[in-house]
């Protein structure tokens, strides 16, 4: 008998519009979408365009959890999300959220999976089957929060697969992953897709979405493109839609060398339970652009945290502008070195955007000349009185950048600054980094995406197993 | 900081013991602690240390109780040594202390501090050696709503995460030139007060995300084995 299951529509969305309670404009406008079983769909679009809101509608979280005005209907395997409870919908659709750590509750991997088994009253034999399929067997007794980012995601995907849902949605799954982990996740998704699962991938990372069979682009809450053209991501015109084309040329660069030494690191070692850095030595010249590469957990962030005294030197020496780092006060070092953390959530702690930026000026004893200029530069002027916590993660990243760069430090350290940014914001950041590099500032960037910085990088350092090498 | 208050896999009688027996033992230990005199409190403290060492928890336990032994314990003892008589008698003064060194104060100070230590450390040992899921499974069989156990798990985890958030914010402030450890006591207090709102905002945001995640994990589903 001919298998016609691929003809079945697993998701049917008709005239869907949604406005969050109190919002001035709708997050989704008249969405019509039908997705067949076994499709591998990429949902693309700039920050704040409505991608995550659409995913929440597909899982029933909207309208059951968020209040607002919902028009139209969403059917998951024929079940109307408005008429069915979330528990009934999620046996058909699972989601890996952008902040996936919040999906972990227990201090052991097997307990995480068992929790799902108990919640749905499924046979405990499923545990062995799933952990084998997701290659989690050696990790079952580990604490999920101590695993690598890729492993954490695998634990959540394993929990989701307990109920054998037809649809798996992943919201920005690559944001915290290094290149090896990204390819591993992609392998898992392709395997699940080959076994009939419908995969919906929400991402800014077009390279990761290259194997998708269908591409949807959302802008301002509307679907503006829906295509099954496999070559779609390579087309240059998609940049007009706010999407980064694969192989986009981020510019070419002639390496500039500097004889004027600014940072000297000698035999730097650091240990917490196990050695993280092992006798690292490096020199960085004035005005250089240094890119630091390495796997998650290799010690990249630990190294740069030493440069602005967030970590105390245990062994070795660091000299900046001819002076030992121990001779700088915290305020002096913060004036000299601006540090942008990987996760903007960890950098935002004031009650308004303006106050967030002003905090740096106040603590460094600087006047407010740069305040308005910075608000304008980062397109934040009209939001100056709003709470920084009310923005999307990509927008928070912009606020975090503004709050550090307002003091115009001589050395700027950025830890994975592109993580949450969309194509336009990435282009802006590269242009901004180019401008400050041309003004003679030293820039150190940690990244898993070297291609973005091709046009700027003077030298690449690679950290592996706590040791440094230069490429 | 994130994980030091949580259960971790380990070996020993306390790991394999039924969670409900542990609950009863802990309550019995609390009652003994509350009604014991100094010599028995010393014995209970020694028992605590033997259990900790036997369960392989020594390093984590010492990290958790470091603050207590460095600050709380000496504070209670010193306070009682000097001010014990300020609170004694029929009409103890509320605001005007009358400092007077006393041996009675020393004994009472050690007693209070040891009692507090026994109460806190027995709870810690319970948390560190009990799998929350196992506890939830056992409690569900007695028709106690699983949501009660889950609330306890949530609170335990949230306290650790709030400390973690605090560390991260202080680090971000330090990177921007404001180190709360380097300012005077007045600015330090004001600095900590100013952190309450962002900490609360972050915690509420996380609570919302976790509540959604919990729904998505099917907690409370009619098909489930937990009773709500």
XYZ file of C-alpha atoms in Angstrom:
699
model
C 0.000 0.000 0.000
C 1.299 3.448 -0.877
C 2.329 5.564 2.133
C 0.489 8.848 1.842
C 1.199 10.087 5.359
C 3.427 12.866 3.952
C 0.304 14.430 2.489
C -1.163 15.000 5.938
C -1.165 18.590 7.155
C 0.263 18.680 10.681
C -0.088 22.444 11.062
C -2.874 24.542 9.603
C -3.002 28.230 10.423
C -5.868 30.311 9.091
C -6.037 34.122 9.218
C -4.065 34.231 12.457
C -3.554 37.640 14.064
C -2.390 38.217 17.607
C -1.783 41.289 19.758
C -0.285 40.988 23.242
C -2.371 42.598 25.964
C -1.576 46.312 26.067
C 0.558 46.233 22.894
C 0.005 49.074 20.416
C 0.437 46.939 17.310
C -0.201 43.277 16.545
C 2.709 40.838 16.788
C 1.206 38.639 14.056
C -0.964 39.808 11.172
C -3.175 37.563 9.081
C -0.911 34.518 8.966
C -1.983 31.699 6.654
C 0.215 28.647 6.692
C -0.054 24.902 6.084
C 2.805 22.572 6.917
C 2.886 18.930 5.787
C 4.198 16.005 7.798
C 7.955 15.547 7.341
C 8.712 19.077 6.170
C 11.889 20.758 7.401
C 10.921 24.415 7.662
C 13.108 27.410 8.439
C 11.422 30.516 9.834
C 13.628 33.511 9.226
C 13.300 37.226 9.886
C 14.734 40.137 11.844
C 14.597 40.480 15.648
C 11.122 41.229 16.982
C 9.324 40.296 13.711
C 7.066 37.699 15.366
C 8.921 34.397 14.832
C 8.805 33.315 18.484
C 5.197 34.526 18.826
C 4.242 32.268 15.904
C 6.008 29.346 17.607
C 4.106 30.057 20.843
C 0.845 29.983 18.868
C 1.800 26.606 17.401
C 2.291 25.104 20.877
C -0.889 26.539 22.406
C 1.104 28.716 24.834
C -0.767 31.485 23.041
C -3.672 31.858 23.859
C -3.561 29.669 27.016
C -0.674 31.421 28.744
C -0.375 34.918 27.284
C -3.358 37.196 27.263
C -4.149 39.200 24.184
C -6.396 39.464 21.149
C -6.339 36.331 19.008
C -8.111 36.071 15.652
C -8.163 33.140 13.249
C -7.251 29.612 14.246
C -4.339 27.217 14.618
C -4.847 23.487 14.107
C -2.159 21.040 15.243
C -2.897 17.579 13.847
C -6.479 18.768 13.554
C -6.675 19.992 17.172
C -7.682 23.619 17.579
C -5.198 25.199 20.032
C -7.960 27.371 21.459
C -10.268 24.491 22.245
C -7.657 22.029 23.501
C -5.498 22.282 26.595
C -1.735 22.719 26.254
C -1.201 19.197 27.626
C -3.229 17.755 24.746
C -1.366 19.799 22.141
C 2.174 19.081 23.308
C 1.876 15.377 22.668
C 1.854 16.468 19.000
C 4.337 19.332 19.145
C 7.460 19.932 21.230
C 9.544 23.077 21.471
C 13.144 23.812 22.404
C 12.972 27.384 23.665
C 15.603 30.051 23.039
C 16.386 30.152 26.762
C 16.495 26.370 26.980
C 18.096 26.301 30.437
C 14.719 27.287 31.860
C 13.369 23.961 30.526
C 15.647 22.036 32.868
C 14.344 21.345 36.372
C 16.183 18.425 37.878
C 19.745 17.826 39.032
C 20.086 14.630 36.983
C 19.681 13.953 33.274
C 17.710 10.717 33.760
C 15.334 12.526 36.151
C 14.681 15.158 33.465
C 13.603 12.488 30.992
C 11.783 10.446 33.643
C 9.804 13.557 34.656
C 8.295 13.698 31.153
C 7.630 9.938 31.230
C 5.766 10.282 34.556
C 3.859 13.365 33.388
C 2.419 11.491 30.436
C 2.127 8.097 32.125
C 4.347 6.441 29.510
C 6.213 3.143 29.982
C 9.612 3.614 31.609
C 11.151 1.466 28.826
C 11.005 4.631 26.724
C 13.865 6.017 28.811
C 16.414 3.539 27.485
C 15.186 3.876 23.918
C 15.360 7.701 23.908
C 18.689 7.968 25.692
C 20.215 5.545 23.179
C 18.760 7.438 20.231
C 20.016 10.801 21.543
C 23.375 9.303 22.660
C 22.752 10.355 26.262
C 23.468 7.017 27.970
C 26.876 8.078 29.402
C 25.388 11.337 30.730
C 22.315 10.008 32.532
C 23.653 10.559 36.049
C 25.182 13.986 35.348
C 23.712 17.352 36.381
C 22.221 18.951 33.223
C 23.481 22.408 34.207
C 27.060 21.100 34.160
C 26.807 19.753 30.609
C 27.946 21.550 27.460
C 25.328 23.691 25.695
C 24.858 21.086 22.960
C 24.368 18.327 25.523
C 21.811 20.413 27.449
C 19.806 20.816 24.236
C 20.002 17.085 23.590
C 18.581 16.408 27.073
C 15.590 18.667 26.351
C 15.044 17.215 22.885
C 15.167 13.733 24.449
C 12.512 14.758 26.999
C 10.342 16.143 24.225
C 10.675 12.965 22.164
C 9.280 10.866 25.025
C 5.749 11.599 23.791
C 6.803 11.002 20.195
C 5.418 14.299 18.859
C 5.046 14.779 15.104
C 6.444 18.297 15.217
C 9.605 19.668 16.792
C 10.126 23.433 16.984
C 13.551 24.884 17.815
C 13.863 28.583 18.643
C 17.367 29.922 17.886
C 19.042 26.649 18.863
C 22.522 27.629 17.647
C 22.966 30.811 19.679
C 25.222 29.216 22.326
C 26.800 26.428 20.268
C 30.296 26.123 18.844
C 30.740 24.866 15.276
C 31.159 21.207 16.281
C 28.026 21.279 18.451
C 26.071 22.992 15.665
C 26.924 20.260 13.187
C 26.049 17.602 15.778
C 22.623 19.172 16.381
C 22.048 19.481 12.664
C 22.819 15.760 12.319
C 20.213 14.946 14.974
C 17.579 17.117 13.297
C 18.237 15.582 9.877
C 18.002 12.113 11.433
C 14.656 12.952 13.087
C 13.390 14.534 9.879
C 14.400 11.455 7.884
C 12.266 9.417 10.332
C 9.196 11.478 9.557
C 9.319 14.274 12.135
C 8.343 17.753 11.025
C 11.089 20.158 12.042
C 10.530 23.902 12.378
C 13.674 25.891 12.839
C 13.576 29.521 13.948
C 16.975 30.999 13.297
C 19.147 33.904 12.155
C 21.822 31.426 11.177
C 21.191 30.789 7.477
C 24.133 28.410 7.212
C 22.479 26.190 9.815
C 19.199 26.355 7.883
C 20.818 25.188 4.621
C 19.250 21.711 4.694
C 15.692 22.951 5.208
C 13.159 22.076 2.541
C 11.057 25.198 2.954
C 11.811 28.781 3.942
C 9.413 31.280 5.480
C 10.363 34.897 6.024
C 8.441 37.006 8.519
C 8.601 40.779 8.698
C 6.469 42.974 10.949
C 4.253 40.031 11.854
C 3.492 38.989 8.242
C 4.794 36.156 6.108
C 6.484 37.955 3.227
C 8.138 34.943 1.597
C 7.252 31.255 1.514
C 9.376 29.163 -0.801
C 10.633 25.624 -1.345
C 13.494 26.825 -3.525
C 16.599 25.039 -2.117
C 18.848 27.790 -3.433
C 16.860 30.524 -1.675
C 19.466 31.196 1.018
C 22.188 31.764 -1.544
C 20.338 34.533 -3.364
C 21.777 37.976 -2.774
C 18.385 39.734 -2.808
C 17.300 38.065 0.449
C 19.396 40.651 2.278
C 16.591 43.100 1.354
C 14.297 40.929 3.505
C 16.678 41.231 6.454
C 18.094 37.721 5.912
C 21.803 36.965 5.736
C 22.612 35.198 2.446
C 24.870 32.153 2.768
C 28.400 33.091 1.716
C 27.642 36.780 2.252
C 30.842 38.709 1.800
C 31.605 40.528 5.022
C 34.455 42.342 3.259
C 38.134 41.811 2.671
C 40.903 43.205 4.745
C 44.568 43.920 4.534
C 46.198 42.922 7.786
C 47.727 45.814 9.659
C 50.563 45.127 12.058
C 51.439 47.136 15.090
C 54.819 47.496 16.748
C 53.382 49.420 19.620
C 52.809 46.763 22.288
C 49.718 47.312 24.420
C 48.943 44.039 26.212
C 51.490 41.443 27.289
C 50.382 38.161 28.825
C 53.059 35.903 30.269
C 52.656 32.349 31.595
C 49.089 32.965 32.722
C 47.617 29.947 34.466
C 44.224 29.627 36.118
C 42.624 26.773 37.979
C 39.149 26.133 39.414
C 38.903 22.481 40.479
C 40.747 21.682 37.189
C 43.275 23.752 35.180
C 41.434 26.131 32.817
C 44.399 28.108 31.475
C 47.862 26.589 31.202
C 50.825 28.975 30.908
C 49.292 31.266 28.310
C 51.571 33.881 26.728
C 50.520 36.417 24.100
C 51.247 39.940 22.891
C 48.630 42.317 21.525
C 49.612 45.497 19.721
C 47.924 48.869 19.895
C 45.066 49.102 17.389
C 45.043 45.387 16.565
C 41.889 43.364 15.990
C 42.291 39.990 17.667
C 39.839 37.156 17.153
C 39.835 34.413 19.786
C 38.454 31.056 18.671
C 37.927 27.778 20.474
C 35.315 25.267 21.567
C 32.830 25.966 24.368
C 34.566 25.517 27.717
C 38.094 25.858 26.301
C 38.924 28.898 28.464
C 38.340 31.856 26.073
C 36.125 33.853 28.430
C 38.355 32.995 31.411
C 41.326 34.469 29.544
C 39.668 37.794 28.684
C 38.134 38.177 32.141
C 41.705 38.475 33.437
C 42.290 41.507 31.251
C 39.794 43.691 33.092
C 40.361 42.204 36.527
C 37.107 40.272 36.701
C 39.376 37.367 37.568
C 42.443 37.686 39.725
C 45.732 36.491 38.267
C 46.688 33.282 40.091
C 49.942 32.616 38.239
C 51.731 34.639 35.564
C 51.719 38.325 34.595
C 49.612 40.735 32.577
C 51.040 44.103 31.535
C 48.840 46.736 29.944
C 50.364 49.943 28.547
C 53.613 49.138 30.382
C 51.960 48.753 33.783
C 51.224 45.527 35.650
C 47.489 44.829 35.886
C 47.743 44.633 39.679
C 48.690 48.335 39.717
C 45.403 49.385 38.096
C 42.350 50.102 40.212
C 39.065 48.531 39.040
C 37.865 51.951 37.920
C 41.041 52.664 35.933
C 40.860 49.324 34.178
C 37.145 49.786 33.390
C 37.950 53.185 31.858
C 40.645 51.619 29.706
C 38.860 48.371 28.762
C 35.202 48.002 27.830
C 33.847 44.472 28.272
C 30.714 43.194 26.582
C 29.425 39.914 27.986
C 28.063 37.073 25.879
C 24.589 37.146 27.355
C 23.049 40.637 27.510
C 20.722 39.483 30.296
C 23.777 39.437 32.568
C 24.728 42.989 31.727
C 21.447 44.832 32.168
C 20.458 45.814 35.678
C 18.972 49.340 35.636
C 15.374 50.476 35.289
C 15.540 52.465 32.055
C 17.641 52.385 28.885
C 19.029 55.848 29.618
C 19.857 54.928 33.208
C 21.619 51.783 31.997
C 23.921 53.834 29.778
C 24.345 56.617 32.337
C 25.519 54.057 34.942
C 28.855 53.609 33.115
C 29.410 57.365 32.865
C 28.591 57.868 36.558
C 30.756 55.053 37.837
C 33.706 56.152 35.715
C 33.238 59.834 36.665
C 32.734 60.905 33.019
C 30.508 63.755 31.836
C 27.335 63.127 29.857
C 28.484 64.467 26.489
C 28.373 61.017 24.921
C 24.981 59.996 26.269
C 22.777 61.389 23.490
C 25.284 60.510 20.782
C 25.337 56.895 21.963
C 21.539 56.670 22.222
C 21.339 57.909 18.636
C 24.124 55.680 17.341
C 22.419 52.553 18.667
C 18.897 53.683 17.659
C 17.759 53.868 21.259
C 16.730 57.504 21.574
C 12.989 56.893 21.360
C 13.226 54.078 23.930
C 15.360 55.964 26.462
C 12.698 55.845 29.216
C 11.640 52.240 28.659
C 12.785 49.375 30.873
C 15.679 47.528 29.216
C 14.155 44.263 30.436
C 11.125 44.771 28.171
C 13.104 44.292 24.928
C 13.861 41.173 22.904
C 17.234 39.517 23.516
C 18.661 40.964 20.287
C 17.583 44.449 21.312
C 19.016 43.931 24.812
C 22.331 43.106 23.157
C 22.229 46.537 21.479
C 21.557 48.214 24.862
C 24.429 46.276 26.461
C 26.765 47.391 23.665
C 25.680 51.023 24.044
C 26.113 50.914 27.825
C 29.742 49.842 27.514
C 30.835 51.740 24.418
C 29.492 55.075 25.745
C 32.736 55.582 27.688
C 34.829 55.173 24.487
C 37.390 52.807 26.030
C 40.780 52.297 24.306
C 40.480 48.523 24.369
C 37.193 46.767 23.670
C 36.524 43.116 24.481
C 33.413 41.493 23.024
C 32.367 37.981 24.007
C 30.233 36.509 21.185
C 28.577 39.839 20.333
C 26.641 38.483 17.313
C 24.816 35.764 19.236
C 21.386 37.378 19.351
C 21.678 39.935 16.567
C 19.811 39.829 13.268
C 21.418 40.533 9.889
C 20.901 44.312 9.956
C 22.204 44.616 13.510
C 25.209 42.438 12.617
C 26.017 44.711 9.667
C 25.740 47.760 11.944
C 28.021 46.197 14.519
C 30.653 45.321 11.893
C 30.494 48.881 10.539
C 30.825 50.249 14.056
C 33.784 47.974 14.845
C 35.411 49.043 11.567
C 35.010 52.699 12.512
C 36.486 52.262 15.984
C 39.313 50.115 14.626
C 40.130 52.882 12.157
C 40.215 55.326 15.039
C 43.065 53.229 16.491
C 41.316 51.268 19.225
C 42.299 47.719 20.112
C 39.517 45.168 19.737
C 39.427 41.614 21.079
C 36.507 39.442 19.996
C 35.614 35.924 21.120
C 33.515 34.136 18.529
C 32.447 30.855 17.011
C 31.780 32.698 13.725
C 35.114 33.939 12.305
C 33.598 34.810 8.909
C 31.833 37.893 10.268
C 35.137 39.460 11.243
C 37.128 38.500 8.131
C 37.304 42.126 7.037
C 38.672 43.265 10.404
C 40.804 40.499 11.909
C 44.551 41.060 12.140
C 45.390 37.911 14.075
C 43.539 34.823 15.320
C 44.265 33.112 18.618
C 42.989 29.604 19.150
C 42.421 28.285 22.656
C 42.269 24.535 23.086
C 42.584 22.650 26.371
C 43.703 25.809 28.150
C 46.598 26.444 25.738
C 46.912 29.202 23.168
C 48.182 29.086 19.599
C 48.183 31.613 16.787
C 46.779 30.826 13.362
C 27.299 28.822 43.379
C 24.581 27.635 41.036
C 24.659 23.988 42.064
C 26.037 23.823 45.565
C 22.606 23.644 47.195
C 21.366 20.934 44.860
C 21.233 17.170 44.915
C 24.142 15.423 43.248
C 24.677 11.767 42.573
C 26.608 10.036 45.349
C 27.027 6.879 47.389
C 26.200 6.084 50.995
C 23.330 5.093 53.214
C 21.755 8.545 53.044
C 21.611 8.468 49.246
C 19.894 5.106 49.074
C 17.506 5.692 52.015
C 13.803 6.141 51.265
C 13.099 9.923 51.026
C 10.135 9.621 53.389
C 12.267 7.961 56.098
C 14.724 10.811 55.632
C 11.933 13.361 56.125
C 10.933 11.685 59.394
C 14.561 11.436 60.537
C 15.101 15.104 59.761
C 12.026 16.160 61.735
C 13.135 13.972 64.666
C 16.569 15.568 64.497
C 15.007 19.053 64.580
C 12.941 18.173 67.661
C 16.026 16.759 69.422
C 17.977 19.895 68.494
C 15.330 22.237 69.863
C 15.121 20.472 73.243
C 18.808 19.582 73.809
C 21.372 21.059 76.145
C 24.938 21.964 75.206
C 26.585 18.537 75.645
C 23.934 16.835 73.494
C 24.127 19.595 70.873
C 27.877 18.963 70.598
C 27.131 15.276 70.091
C 24.522 16.075 67.394
C 27.033 18.357 65.630
C 29.617 15.562 65.659
C 26.987 13.204 64.190
C 26.334 15.757 61.431
C 30.039 15.869 60.562
C 30.286 12.054 60.541
C 27.293 11.837 58.160
C 28.808 14.544 55.937
C 32.165 12.772 55.768
C 30.599 9.343 55.280
C 28.420 10.657 52.416
C 31.386 12.258 50.633
C 29.922 15.746 51.011
C 32.782 17.287 53.009
C 34.018 19.795 50.390
C 30.571 21.057 49.354
C 29.350 21.144 52.923
C 32.328 23.202 54.077
C 31.800 25.628 51.182
C 28.148 26.056 52.116
C 28.737 26.498 55.822
C 31.862 28.699 55.462
C 29.859 31.905 55.872
C 28.110 30.486 58.913
C 31.353 29.520 60.681
C 33.243 32.681 59.700
C 30.553 35.237 60.517
C 27.295 33.944 62.013
C 28.778 31.604 64.624
C 31.325 34.148 66.024
C 28.712 36.934 65.889
C 26.191 34.967 67.964
C 28.822 33.898 70.519
C 30.446 37.349 70.866
C 27.062 39.036 71.069
C 25.956 36.706 73.861
C 29.289 37.019 75.742
C 29.007 40.808 75.891
C 25.279 41.463 75.854
C 23.735 38.399 77.468
C 22.806 40.357 80.609
C 21.199 43.094 78.552
C 18.445 40.599 77.709
C 18.319 38.765 81.012
C 16.189 39.640 84.019
C 12.547 40.478 84.283
C 12.638 43.707 82.346
C 15.202 43.387 79.559
C 16.091 46.660 77.875
C 15.213 46.950 74.218
C 17.516 49.673 72.972
C 20.172 50.327 75.642
C 22.676 47.523 75.892
C 24.689 47.076 79.007
C 27.916 45.371 77.881
C 29.245 42.950 80.506
C 31.420 39.927 79.803
C 29.850 36.732 81.112
C 30.619 33.012 81.043
C 26.885 32.260 80.997
C 26.701 34.306 77.809
C 29.506 32.209 76.300
C 27.651 28.950 77.051
C 24.326 30.299 75.772
C 25.997 31.780 72.664
C 27.586 28.434 71.756
C 24.268 26.685 72.439
C 22.299 29.018 70.143
C 24.923 28.835 67.398
C 25.138 25.007 67.570
C 21.338 24.707 67.547
C 21.164 26.869 64.436
C 23.978 24.847 62.867
C 22.197 21.543 63.544
C 18.911 22.802 62.092
C 20.513 24.230 58.943
C 22.973 21.426 58.294
C 20.417 18.622 58.718
C 18.241 20.372 56.095
C 21.263 20.770 53.822
C 22.183 17.090 54.090
C 18.596 16.199 53.209
C 18.627 18.475 50.129
C 22.050 17.287 48.961
C 21.292 13.562 49.256
C 17.665 13.425 48.076
C 16.650 13.218 44.444
C 13.720 15.680 44.052
C 12.040 13.386 41.531
C 12.237 10.410 43.909
C 10.796 12.524 46.706
C 7.980 13.655 44.425
C 7.226 10.063 43.363
C 7.078 8.894 46.999
C 4.937 11.794 48.178
C 2.471 11.353 45.280
C 1.621 7.891 46.600
C 0.261 9.490 49.784
C -2.127 11.710 47.791
C -0.112 14.790 48.686
C -0.225 17.043 45.589
C 2.965 16.842 43.549
C 2.742 20.607 43.130
C 3.671 20.953 46.837
C 6.927 19.039 46.325
C 7.567 20.856 43.082
C 7.143 24.191 44.839
C 9.886 23.170 47.288
C 12.148 22.131 44.405
C 11.421 25.465 42.716
C 12.217 27.485 45.846
C 15.444 25.588 46.457
C 16.562 26.034 42.877
C 15.451 29.680 42.695
C 17.491 30.663 45.759
C 20.625 29.253 44.111
C 19.793 30.974 40.803
C 19.142 34.335 42.474
C 22.603 34.153 44.075
C 23.960 33.358 40.649
C 22.158 36.364 39.111
C 23.515 38.574 41.875
C 27.073 37.397 41.142
C 26.621 38.117 37.431
C 25.204 41.613 38.003
C 28.013 42.478 40.405
C 30.491 41.262 37.800
C 28.838 43.398 35.097
C 28.950 46.437 37.396
C 32.608 45.770 38.139
C 33.364 45.627 34.416
C 31.796 49.072 34.141
C 33.884 50.559 36.933
C 31.667 50.121 39.982
C 32.857 47.572 42.487
C 30.449 47.232 45.394
C 33.196 45.731 47.575
C 35.353 48.855 47.225
C 32.825 51.480 48.375
C 31.850 52.648 51.839
C 29.209 50.895 53.900
C 26.482 53.467 53.065
C 27.023 53.245 49.290
C 27.320 49.489 49.573
C 23.918 49.211 51.281
C 22.372 51.582 48.716
C 24.055 49.558 45.956
C 22.510 46.329 47.197
C 19.087 47.975 47.568
C 19.336 49.217 43.965
C 19.883 45.615 42.881
C 16.567 44.442 44.332
C 14.486 45.624 41.367
C 16.644 44.071 38.610
C 16.977 40.871 40.628
C 13.223 40.738 41.092
C 12.648 41.486 37.395
C 15.055 38.751 36.305
C 13.515 36.284 38.786
C 9.970 37.042 37.639
C 10.980 36.725 33.997
C 12.606 33.395 34.735
C 9.624 32.233 36.786
C 7.372 32.958 33.816
C 9.666 31.076 31.434
C 9.813 28.143 33.857
C 6.054 28.124 34.259
C 5.707 27.903 30.468
C 8.393 25.223 30.330
C 6.566 23.250 32.999
C 3.336 23.360 30.988
C 5.285 22.230 27.939
C 6.727 19.316 29.908
C 3.180 18.182 30.619
C 3.250 18.751 34.389
C -0.296 18.385 35.718
C -1.431 16.391 32.695
C -4.429 14.141 33.355
C -2.491 11.219 31.889
C 0.340 11.679 34.394
C 1.207 9.703 37.513
C 1.530 12.745 39.752
C -1.556 13.890 41.575
C -2.177 17.632 41.638
